[in-house]
Coordinates of C-alpha atoms in Angstrom, one line a residue:
Chain U
X1014 CA 150.1 97.0 110.8
X1015 CA 152.7 94.8 112.5
X1016 CA 154.2 94.0 109.1
X1017 CA 154.6 97.6 108.2
X1018 CA 156.3 98.4 111.5
X1019 CA 158.9 95.6 110.8
X1020 CA 160.1 97.3 107.6
X1021 CA 159.9 101.1 108.3
X1022 CA 163.0 102.9 109.4
X1023 CA 163.2 103.3 113.2
X1024 CA 163.4 107.2 112.9
X1025 CA 160.3 107.5 110.7
X1026 CA 157.2 109.3 112.1
X1027 CA 154.2 107.1 111.8
X1028 CA 150.7 108.7 111.6
X1029 CA 147.9 106.2 111.8
X1030 CA 144.7 106.9 110.0
X1031 CA 141.2 105.8 110.5
X1032 CA 138.5 104.4 108.2
X1033 CA 136.2 107.3 107.2
X1034 CA 138.9 109.9 107.6
X1035 CA 140.6 109.4 104.2
X1036 CA 140.5 113.1 103.1
X1037 CA 142.0 114.2 106.4
X1038 CA 144.7 111.5 106.0
X1039 CA 145.5 112.6 102.5
X1040 CA 145.7 116.2 103.6
X1041 CA 148.2 115.4 106.4
X1042 CA 150.3 113.6 103.9
X1043 CA 150.3 116.4 101.4
X1044 CA 151.1 119.0 104.1
X1045 CA 154.0 117.0 105.4
X1046 CA 155.3 116.6 101.8
X1047 CA 155.1 120.4 101.5
X1048 CA 157.6 120.6 104.4
X1049 CA 160.0 118.7 102.1
X1050 CA 159.5 115.5 104.0
X1051 CA 159.4 112.1 102.2
X1052 CA 155.9 110.8 102.9
X1053 CA 154.5 107.3 102.2
X1054 CA 150.7 106.7 102.4
X1055 CA 150.0 103.0 102.8
X1056 CA 146.8 101.3 101.7
X1057 CA 146.3 97.6 102.3
X1058 CA 146.2 95.8 98.9
X1059 CA 146.7 98.0 95.9
X1060 CA 146.5 101.8 96.7
X1061 CA 145.0 102.3 93.3
X1062 CA 142.0 99.9 93.7
X1063 CA 139.5 101.6 96.1
X1064 CA 142.6 102.8 97.9
X1065 CA 144.2 106.1 98.8
X1066 CA 145.9 106.9 95.5
X1067 CA 143.0 108.9 94.1
X1068 CA 142.2 111.0 97.2
X1069 CA 145.9 111.9 97.6
X1070 CA 146.1 113.2 94.0
X1071 CA 142.8 115.1 94.4
X1072 CA 143.7 116.7 97.7
X1073 CA 147.1 117.7 96.3
X1074 CA 145.3 119.5 93.5
X1075 CA 142.8 121.2 95.8
X1076 CA 145.7 122.4 97.9
X1077 CA 147.7 123.5 94.8
X1078 CA 150.5 121.5 96.3
X1079 CA 153.3 121.0 93.8
X1080 CA 154.8 117.9 95.3
X1081 CA 155.9 114.9 93.2
X1082 CA 153.6 111.9 93.8
X1083 CA 154.5 108.4 92.8
X1084 CA 152.1 105.5 93.0
X1085 CA 153.4 101.9 93.6
X1086 CA 151.1 99.3 92.3
X1087 CA 150.4 96.3 94.6
X1088 CA 148.6 93.0 94.4
X1089 CA 145.0 93.7 94.7
X1090 CA 142.5 91.5 96.6
X1091 CA 140.9 90.3 93.4
X1092 CA 144.1 88.7 92.1
X1093 CA 145.3 87.3 95.5
X1094 CA 141.8 85.8 96.0
X1095 CA 141.8 84.4 92.5
X1096 CA 145.2 82.7 93.0
X1097 CA 144.0 81.0 96.2
X1098 CA 140.7 79.9 94.5
X1099 CA 142.2 78.6 91.3
X1100 CA 141.9 80.6 88.1
X1101 CA 138.5 82.3 88.1
X1102 CA 139.8 85.5 86.4
X1103 CA 141.3 84.2 83.2
X1104 CA 138.4 85.7 81.3
X1105 CA 136.7 89.1 81.4
X1106 CA 135.7 90.3 84.8
X1107 CA 134.1 93.2 86.6
X1108 CA 135.1 94.6 90.0
X1109 CA 132.3 96.1 92.1
X1110 CA 132.4 97.4 95.7
X1111 CA 129.2 96.8 97.6
X1112 CA 129.9 99.6 100.0
X1113 CA 127.2 102.2 99.5
X1114 CA 128.8 104.7 101.8
X1115 CA 130.4 106.6 98.9
X1116 CA 128.4 105.3 95.9
X1117 CA 124.6 105.5 95.7
X1118 CA 123.0 102.1 95.8
X1119 CA 121.2 102.6 92.6
X1120 CA 124.5 102.9 90.8
X1121 CA 125.9 99.7 92.4
X1122 CA 122.7 97.8 91.5
X1123 CA 122.9 99.0 87.9
X1124 CA 126.5 97.7 87.6
X1125 CA 125.6 94.4 89.2
X1126 CA 122.7 93.9 86.7
X1127 CA 125.0 94.9 83.7
X1128 CA 127.9 92.7 84.8
X1129 CA 125.6 89.7 85.5
X1130 CA 123.7 90.0 82.3
X1131 CA 126.8 90.3 80.2
X1132 CA 128.3 87.2 81.8
X1133 CA 131.3 88.9 83.4
X1134 CA 133.0 87.0 86.3
X1135 CA 132.2 89.3 89.1
X1136 CA 134.5 90.3 92.0
X1137 CA 132.8 91.9 95.0
X1138 CA 134.9 94.1 97.3
X1139 CA 133.7 95.2 100.7
X1140 CA 130.8 92.8 100.5
X1141 CA 129.4 93.1 104.1
X1142 CA 130.1 94.5 107.5
X1143 CA 128.2 93.9 110.8
X1144 CA 126.2 97.1 110.2
X1145 CA 125.7 96.7 106.5
X1146 CA 124.3 93.4 105.3
X1147 CA 121.5 94.5 103.0
X1148 CA 123.7 95.2 99.9
X1149 CA 125.0 91.6 99.8
X1150 CA 121.4 90.3 100.2
X1151 CA 120.3 92.5 97.3
X1152 CA 123.3 91.6 95.2
X1153 CA 122.6 88.0 95.7
X1154 CA 119.0 88.4 94.5
X1155 CA 120.2 90.2 91.4
X1156 CA 122.8 87.6 90.5
X1157 CA 120.3 84.8 91.0
X1158 CA 118.2 86.4 88.3
X1159 CA 120.9 86.0 85.7
X1160 CA 123.0 83.1 86.8
X1161 CA 122.4 79.4 87.5
X1162 CA 122.1 78.7 91.3
X1163 CA 124.9 76.2 90.9
X1164 CA 127.4 78.8 89.6
X1165 CA 130.7 78.4 91.5
X1166 CA 131.3 81.2 94.0
X1167 CA 134.7 81.7 95.7
X1168 CA 134.9 83.1 99.2
X1169 CA 138.4 84.3 100.1
X1170 CA 138.8 85.7 103.6
X1171 CA 142.1 87.3 104.5
X1172 CA 143.6 86.0 101.3
X1173 CA 147.4 85.8 101.5
X1174 CA 147.4 87.0 105.1
X1175 CA 147.4 85.4 108.6
X1176 CA 144.1 83.6 109.3
X1177 CA 143.3 83.0 105.6
X1178 CA 140.2 81.1 104.9
X1179 CA 139.4 80.0 101.3
X1180 CA 136.1 78.2 100.3
X1181 CA 134.3 77.4 97.1
X1182 CA 130.6 77.3 97.3
X1183 CA 127.7 78.0 94.8
X1184 CA 125.6 81.0 94.2
X1185 CA 122.8 79.3 96.0
X1186 CA 125.0 78.2 98.9
X1187 CA 126.8 81.5 99.4
X1188 CA 124.2 82.7 101.9
X1189 CA 125.7 80.3 104.4
X1190 CA 129.3 81.5 103.9
X1191 CA 131.1 83.7 106.4
X1192 CA 131.5 87.0 104.6
X1193 CA 132.9 90.3 106.1
X1194 CA 134.9 93.3 105.2
X1195 CA 138.1 91.3 104.8
X1196 CA 136.4 88.9 102.4
X1197 CA 136.6 89.0 98.7
X1198 CA 133.8 87.2 96.8
X1199 CA 134.3 86.0 93.2
X1200 CA 131.2 84.9 91.4
X1201 CA 131.8 82.8 88.3
X1202 CA 130.4 83.3 84.8
X1203 CA 128.3 80.8 83.0
X1204 CA 131.3 78.8 82.0
X1205 CA 133.1 78.7 85.3
X1206 CA 133.5 75.3 86.9
X1207 CA 135.2 73.5 89.7
X1208 CA 138.1 71.3 88.7
X1209 CA 139.9 69.3 91.4
X1210 CA 138.5 71.7 94.0
X1211 CA 139.7 74.7 92.2
X1212 CA 137.5 77.3 90.6
X1213 CA 138.4 77.7 86.9
X1214 CA 136.9 80.0 84.2
X1215 CA 137.9 78.6 80.8
X1216 CA 139.8 80.9 78.5
X1217 CA 138.5 79.1 75.5
X1218 CA 141.4 76.8 74.6
X1219 CA 140.6 73.5 72.9
X1220 CA 141.8 71.0 75.5
X1221 CA 141.6 68.1 73.0
X1222 CA 145.1 69.3 72.0
X1223 CA 146.2 68.1 75.4
Chain Y
X303 CA 162.9 86.9 79.1
X304 CA 166.2 88.4 80.0
X305 CA 164.9 89.2 83.5
X306 CA 163.8 85.6 84.0
X307 CA 167.2 84.2 83.0
X308 CA 168.8 86.4 85.6
X309 CA 166.9 84.8 88.5
X310 CA 166.6 81.2 87.6
X311 CA 169.1 78.6 88.9
X312 CA 171.9 77.8 86.5
X313 CA 171.1 74.1 86.5
X314 CA 167.3 74.6 85.7
X315 CA 165.9 73.4 82.4
X316 CA 164.2 76.2 80.4
X317 CA 161.4 75.3 78.0
X318 CA 160.2 78.3 76.0
X319 CA 156.6 78.4 74.8
X320 CA 155.0 80.1 71.9
X321 CA 151.8 82.3 71.7
X322 CA 149.0 80.0 70.6
X323 CA 150.6 76.9 72.0
X324 CA 149.3 77.3 75.5
X325 CA 147.7 73.9 75.8
X326 CA 150.9 72.2 74.7
X327 CA 152.9 74.2 77.1
X328 CA 150.6 73.3 80.0
X329 CA 150.8 69.7 79.1
X330 CA 154.6 69.7 79.0
X331 CA 154.6 71.3 82.4
X332 CA 152.2 68.8 83.9
X333 CA 154.1 65.8 82.3
X334 CA 157.4 67.2 83.8
X335 CA 155.7 67.6 87.2
X336 CA 154.5 64.0 87.0
X337 CA 158.2 63.0 86.8
X338 CA 158.5 64.5 90.3
X339 CA 160.2 67.6 88.9
X340 CA 159.6 71.0 90.3
X341 CA 158.1 73.0 87.5
X342 CA 157.4 76.7 87.2
X343 CA 155.2 78.0 84.4
X344 CA 155.8 81.8 83.9
X345 CA 153.3 84.2 82.5
X346 CA 154.0 87.9 82.1
X347 CA 151.9 90.0 84.4
X348 CA 149.6 87.9 86.7
X349 CA 149.2 84.3 85.5
X350 CA 145.6 84.4 86.8
X351 CA 144.5 87.3 84.5
X352 CA 144.3 86.0 80.9
X353 CA 147.4 83.9 81.8
X354 CA 148.4 80.3 82.1
X355 CA 146.9 79.5 85.5
X356 CA 143.6 78.3 84.1
X357 CA 144.9 76.1 81.3
X358 CA 147.5 74.4 83.6
X359 CA 144.7 73.5 86.1
X360 CA 142.4 72.3 83.2
X361 CA 145.1 70.2 81.6
X362 CA 146.2 68.6 84.9
X363 CA 142.5 67.6 85.4
X364 CA 142.2 66.2 81.8
X365 CA 145.4 64.2 82.4
X366 CA 144.2 63.0 85.8
X367 CA 147.6 64.3 87.1
X368 CA 147.7 64.4 90.8
X369 CA 150.3 67.0 91.2
X370 CA 150.1 69.9 93.7
X371 CA 149.7 73.2 91.8
X372 CA 150.3 76.5 93.5
X373 CA 149.5 79.8 91.8
X374 CA 151.5 83.0 92.7
X375 CA 149.5 86.2 92.1
X376 CA 151.3 89.0 90.4
X377 CA 150.8 92.7 89.5
X378 CA 148.4 92.6 86.5
X379 CA 148.6 95.1 83.6
X380 CA 145.5 96.9 84.8
X381 CA 147.0 98.0 88.1
X382 CA 150.4 98.7 86.8
X383 CA 148.9 100.9 84.1
X384 CA 146.6 102.6 86.6
X385 CA 149.5 103.5 88.9
X386 CA 151.4 105.1 86.0
X387 CA 148.4 107.0 84.8
X388 CA 147.2 108.2 88.2
X389 CA 144.3 106.6 90.0
X390 CA 141.7 105.6 87.4
X391 CA 140.7 102.4 89.2
X392 CA 139.6 103.7 92.6
X393 CA 136.0 103.0 91.6
X394 CA 134.3 100.0 89.9
X395 CA 135.9 98.7 86.8
X396 CA 135.5 96.1 84.1
X397 CA 138.4 94.3 82.5
X398 CA 137.8 93.2 78.9
X399 CA 140.2 91.5 76.4
X400 CA 139.6 92.6 72.8
X401 CA 141.2 89.5 71.4
X402 CA 138.6 87.5 69.5
X403 CA 140.8 84.5 68.9
X404 CA 139.3 82.6 71.9
X405 CA 136.1 84.6 72.6
X406 CA 133.4 85.2 70.0
X407 CA 133.2 88.9 69.0
X408 CA 129.5 89.1 69.9
X409 CA 130.3 88.2 73.5
X410 CA 133.0 90.9 73.6
X411 CA 130.7 93.4 72.1
X412 CA 128.0 92.6 74.7
X413 CA 130.4 93.1 77.5
X414 CA 131.6 96.4 76.1
X415 CA 128.0 97.7 75.7
X416 CA 127.1 96.6 79.3
X417 CA 130.2 98.0 80.9
X418 CA 129.9 101.3 79.0
X419 CA 126.2 101.7 79.8
X420 CA 126.7 100.9 83.5
X421 CA 129.4 103.5 83.7
X422 CA 132.3 101.2 84.7
X423 CA 135.9 102.3 84.2
X424 CA 136.9 100.0 81.4
X425 CA 140.3 98.3 81.1
X426 CA 141.1 96.9 77.7
X427 CA 143.7 94.1 77.4
X428 CA 145.1 92.9 74.1
X429 CA 143.6 95.9 72.4
X430 CA 145.3 95.6 69.0
X431 CA 147.9 93.8 66.9
X432 CA 149.2 94.4 63.4
X433 CA 146.8 91.8 62.0
X434 CA 143.8 92.7 64.3
X435 CA 142.7 96.2 64.3
X436 CA 138.9 95.9 63.8
X437 CA 138.0 95.0 67.4
X438 CA 139.5 98.3 68.7
X439 CA 137.7 100.3 66.1
X440 CA 134.4 98.7 66.9
X441 CA 135.0 99.0 70.6
X442 CA 135.7 102.7 70.1
X443 CA 132.4 103.2 68.3
X444 CA 130.5 101.4 71.1
X445 CA 132.2 103.5 73.8
X446 CA 131.4 106.7 71.9
X447 CA 127.7 105.8 72.0
X448 CA 127.7 105.9 75.8
X449 CA 130.5 108.2 76.8
X450 CA 131.4 111.8 76.3
X451 CA 134.0 112.1 73.6
X452 CA 136.1 114.2 76.1
X453 CA 136.2 111.2 78.5
X454 CA 139.8 110.7 79.7
X455 CA 141.6 107.6 78.3
X456 CA 144.9 106.4 79.5
X457 CA 147.3 104.6 77.2
X458 CA 150.0 102.6 78.9
X459 CA 152.5 100.9 76.7
X460 CA 155.0 98.5 78.4
X461 CA 153.9 99.9 81.8
X462 CA 156.6 99.2 84.4
X463 CA 159.0 97.8 81.8
X464 CA 161.9 99.0 79.7
X465 CA 160.6 101.3 77.0
X466 CA 157.5 102.4 79.0
X467 CA 155.3 105.1 77.3
X468 CA 152.4 106.6 79.2
X469 CA 149.9 109.0 77.7
X470 CA 146.5 110.5 78.6
X471 CA 144.2 111.4 75.8
X472 CA 140.4 111.5 75.3
X473 CA 138.0 109.0 74.0
X474 CA 137.8 111.1 70.8
X475 CA 141.6 111.4 70.5
X476 CA 142.5 107.8 71.3
X477 CA 142.3 107.0 67.5
X478 CA 145.6 108.7 67.1
X479 CA 147.4 106.8 70.0
X480 CA 150.0 104.2 69.4
X481 CA 148.2 101.0 70.6
X482 CA 149.5 97.5 70.3
X483 CA 149.5 94.1 72.1
X484 CA 151.8 95.4 75.0
X485 CA 149.5 98.4 75.6
X486 CA 146.8 98.6 78.2
X487 CA 144.0 101.1 77.5
X488 CA 142.0 102.5 80.5
X489 CA 138.7 104.4 79.6
X490 CA 137.4 106.6 82.4
X491 CA 133.9 106.6 83.6
X492 CA 131.6 109.6 83.5
X493 CA 133.3 111.1 86.5
X494 CA 137.0 110.5 85.6
X495 CA 138.9 113.6 85.1
X496 CA 142.5 114.8 84.6
X497 CA 144.1 116.4 87.6
X498 CA 147.6 117.8 87.3
X499 CA 148.2 115.5 84.3
X500 CA 147.0 112.5 86.2
X501 CA 143.9 110.5 85.4
X502 CA 141.7 110.3 88.5
X503 CA 138.3 108.6 89.0
X504 CA 136.8 110.1 92.1
X505 CA 135.9 107.6 94.9
X506 CA 133.1 109.9 96.2
X507 CA 134.9 111.7 99.1
X508 CA 133.8 115.1 100.0
X509 CA 137.0 117.2 99.3
X510 CA 135.6 120.2 101.1
X511 CA 136.9 118.5 104.2
X512 CA 140.4 119.1 102.9

């Protein structure tokens, strides 16, 4: 928030939204745009990854609002976290949000099972909040059914921001990690290993050439 | 390449690599760094997503090279393509490369099946080249087994670059699209729809609030 204030024009109107009021926020933005104002809706990370981009497009359609909408891609938590941990995402990966506020748990569970079984590297968004710890516990149990307990797991809290904390643990050990809503968890695939304290998923190159 | 040249210092040494010589390129970079030079390895997109980040870390380890390596995250093709198409990635997604040069086809096929069955939005990297068209044909057949032929499919060629071409088609219709190595293909999940010519995957918000 502080960062945003430092780059916006002093005469801009700032409307702050709240978690859980995304539809209302999108509607305010669309209504302001209909008054021929230039409106910017800010999401942290990439607005297109679990962000506001979709709901703004949907609300504009519901309101029959013919306003031009541009979407600016950003650097999403998965890739920031990956860069801080090493190179865990240089092979196929699946991105799954553990928040069951908007997605039924059965669907999340099915995706966890599928991604674990097909040996995707798995990136967990919204892993845990003070009032919602069960999804991560269940996800951990599912992952342990398919992956070695020693599989490297990266824990990136506030990756790329003030207060950043980066740790590499194992699937077995991740129960002891500090994980909250500003943490991204990256679970390695069967080939991911730790090289010089960095988490690396091999791409398949023959290193004997080196 | 032109863009890179416009931002590097005039006295920098530029070593151009070739596709298929990634290990050699990583080794050159590590060897130069061992001479106390400041070396930058450039990947298009995000170096951590099917890019050079992993092989540089691996080669440095093989060579026992104690050089500090920092990785700068970028905006990967999936999120640039998504922003141009609308908001297809605001729900869980899987990223799969169709290149079978480094990954056995059986593994790719297994991931396609799993991601399709668990209703992930699917982002295909390296979908097709003049000499490699079979993977995309097979992937298309697998996807048709699990998804409605009318599922929206986004085709983003050179997204965010000169010569950009963005199109939205269907799973049935994608056989007619121009798809090559600089194209990213995004296959919607069962809920993805086209809203005002934009591809949107609902996040699950109740739009009646709008």
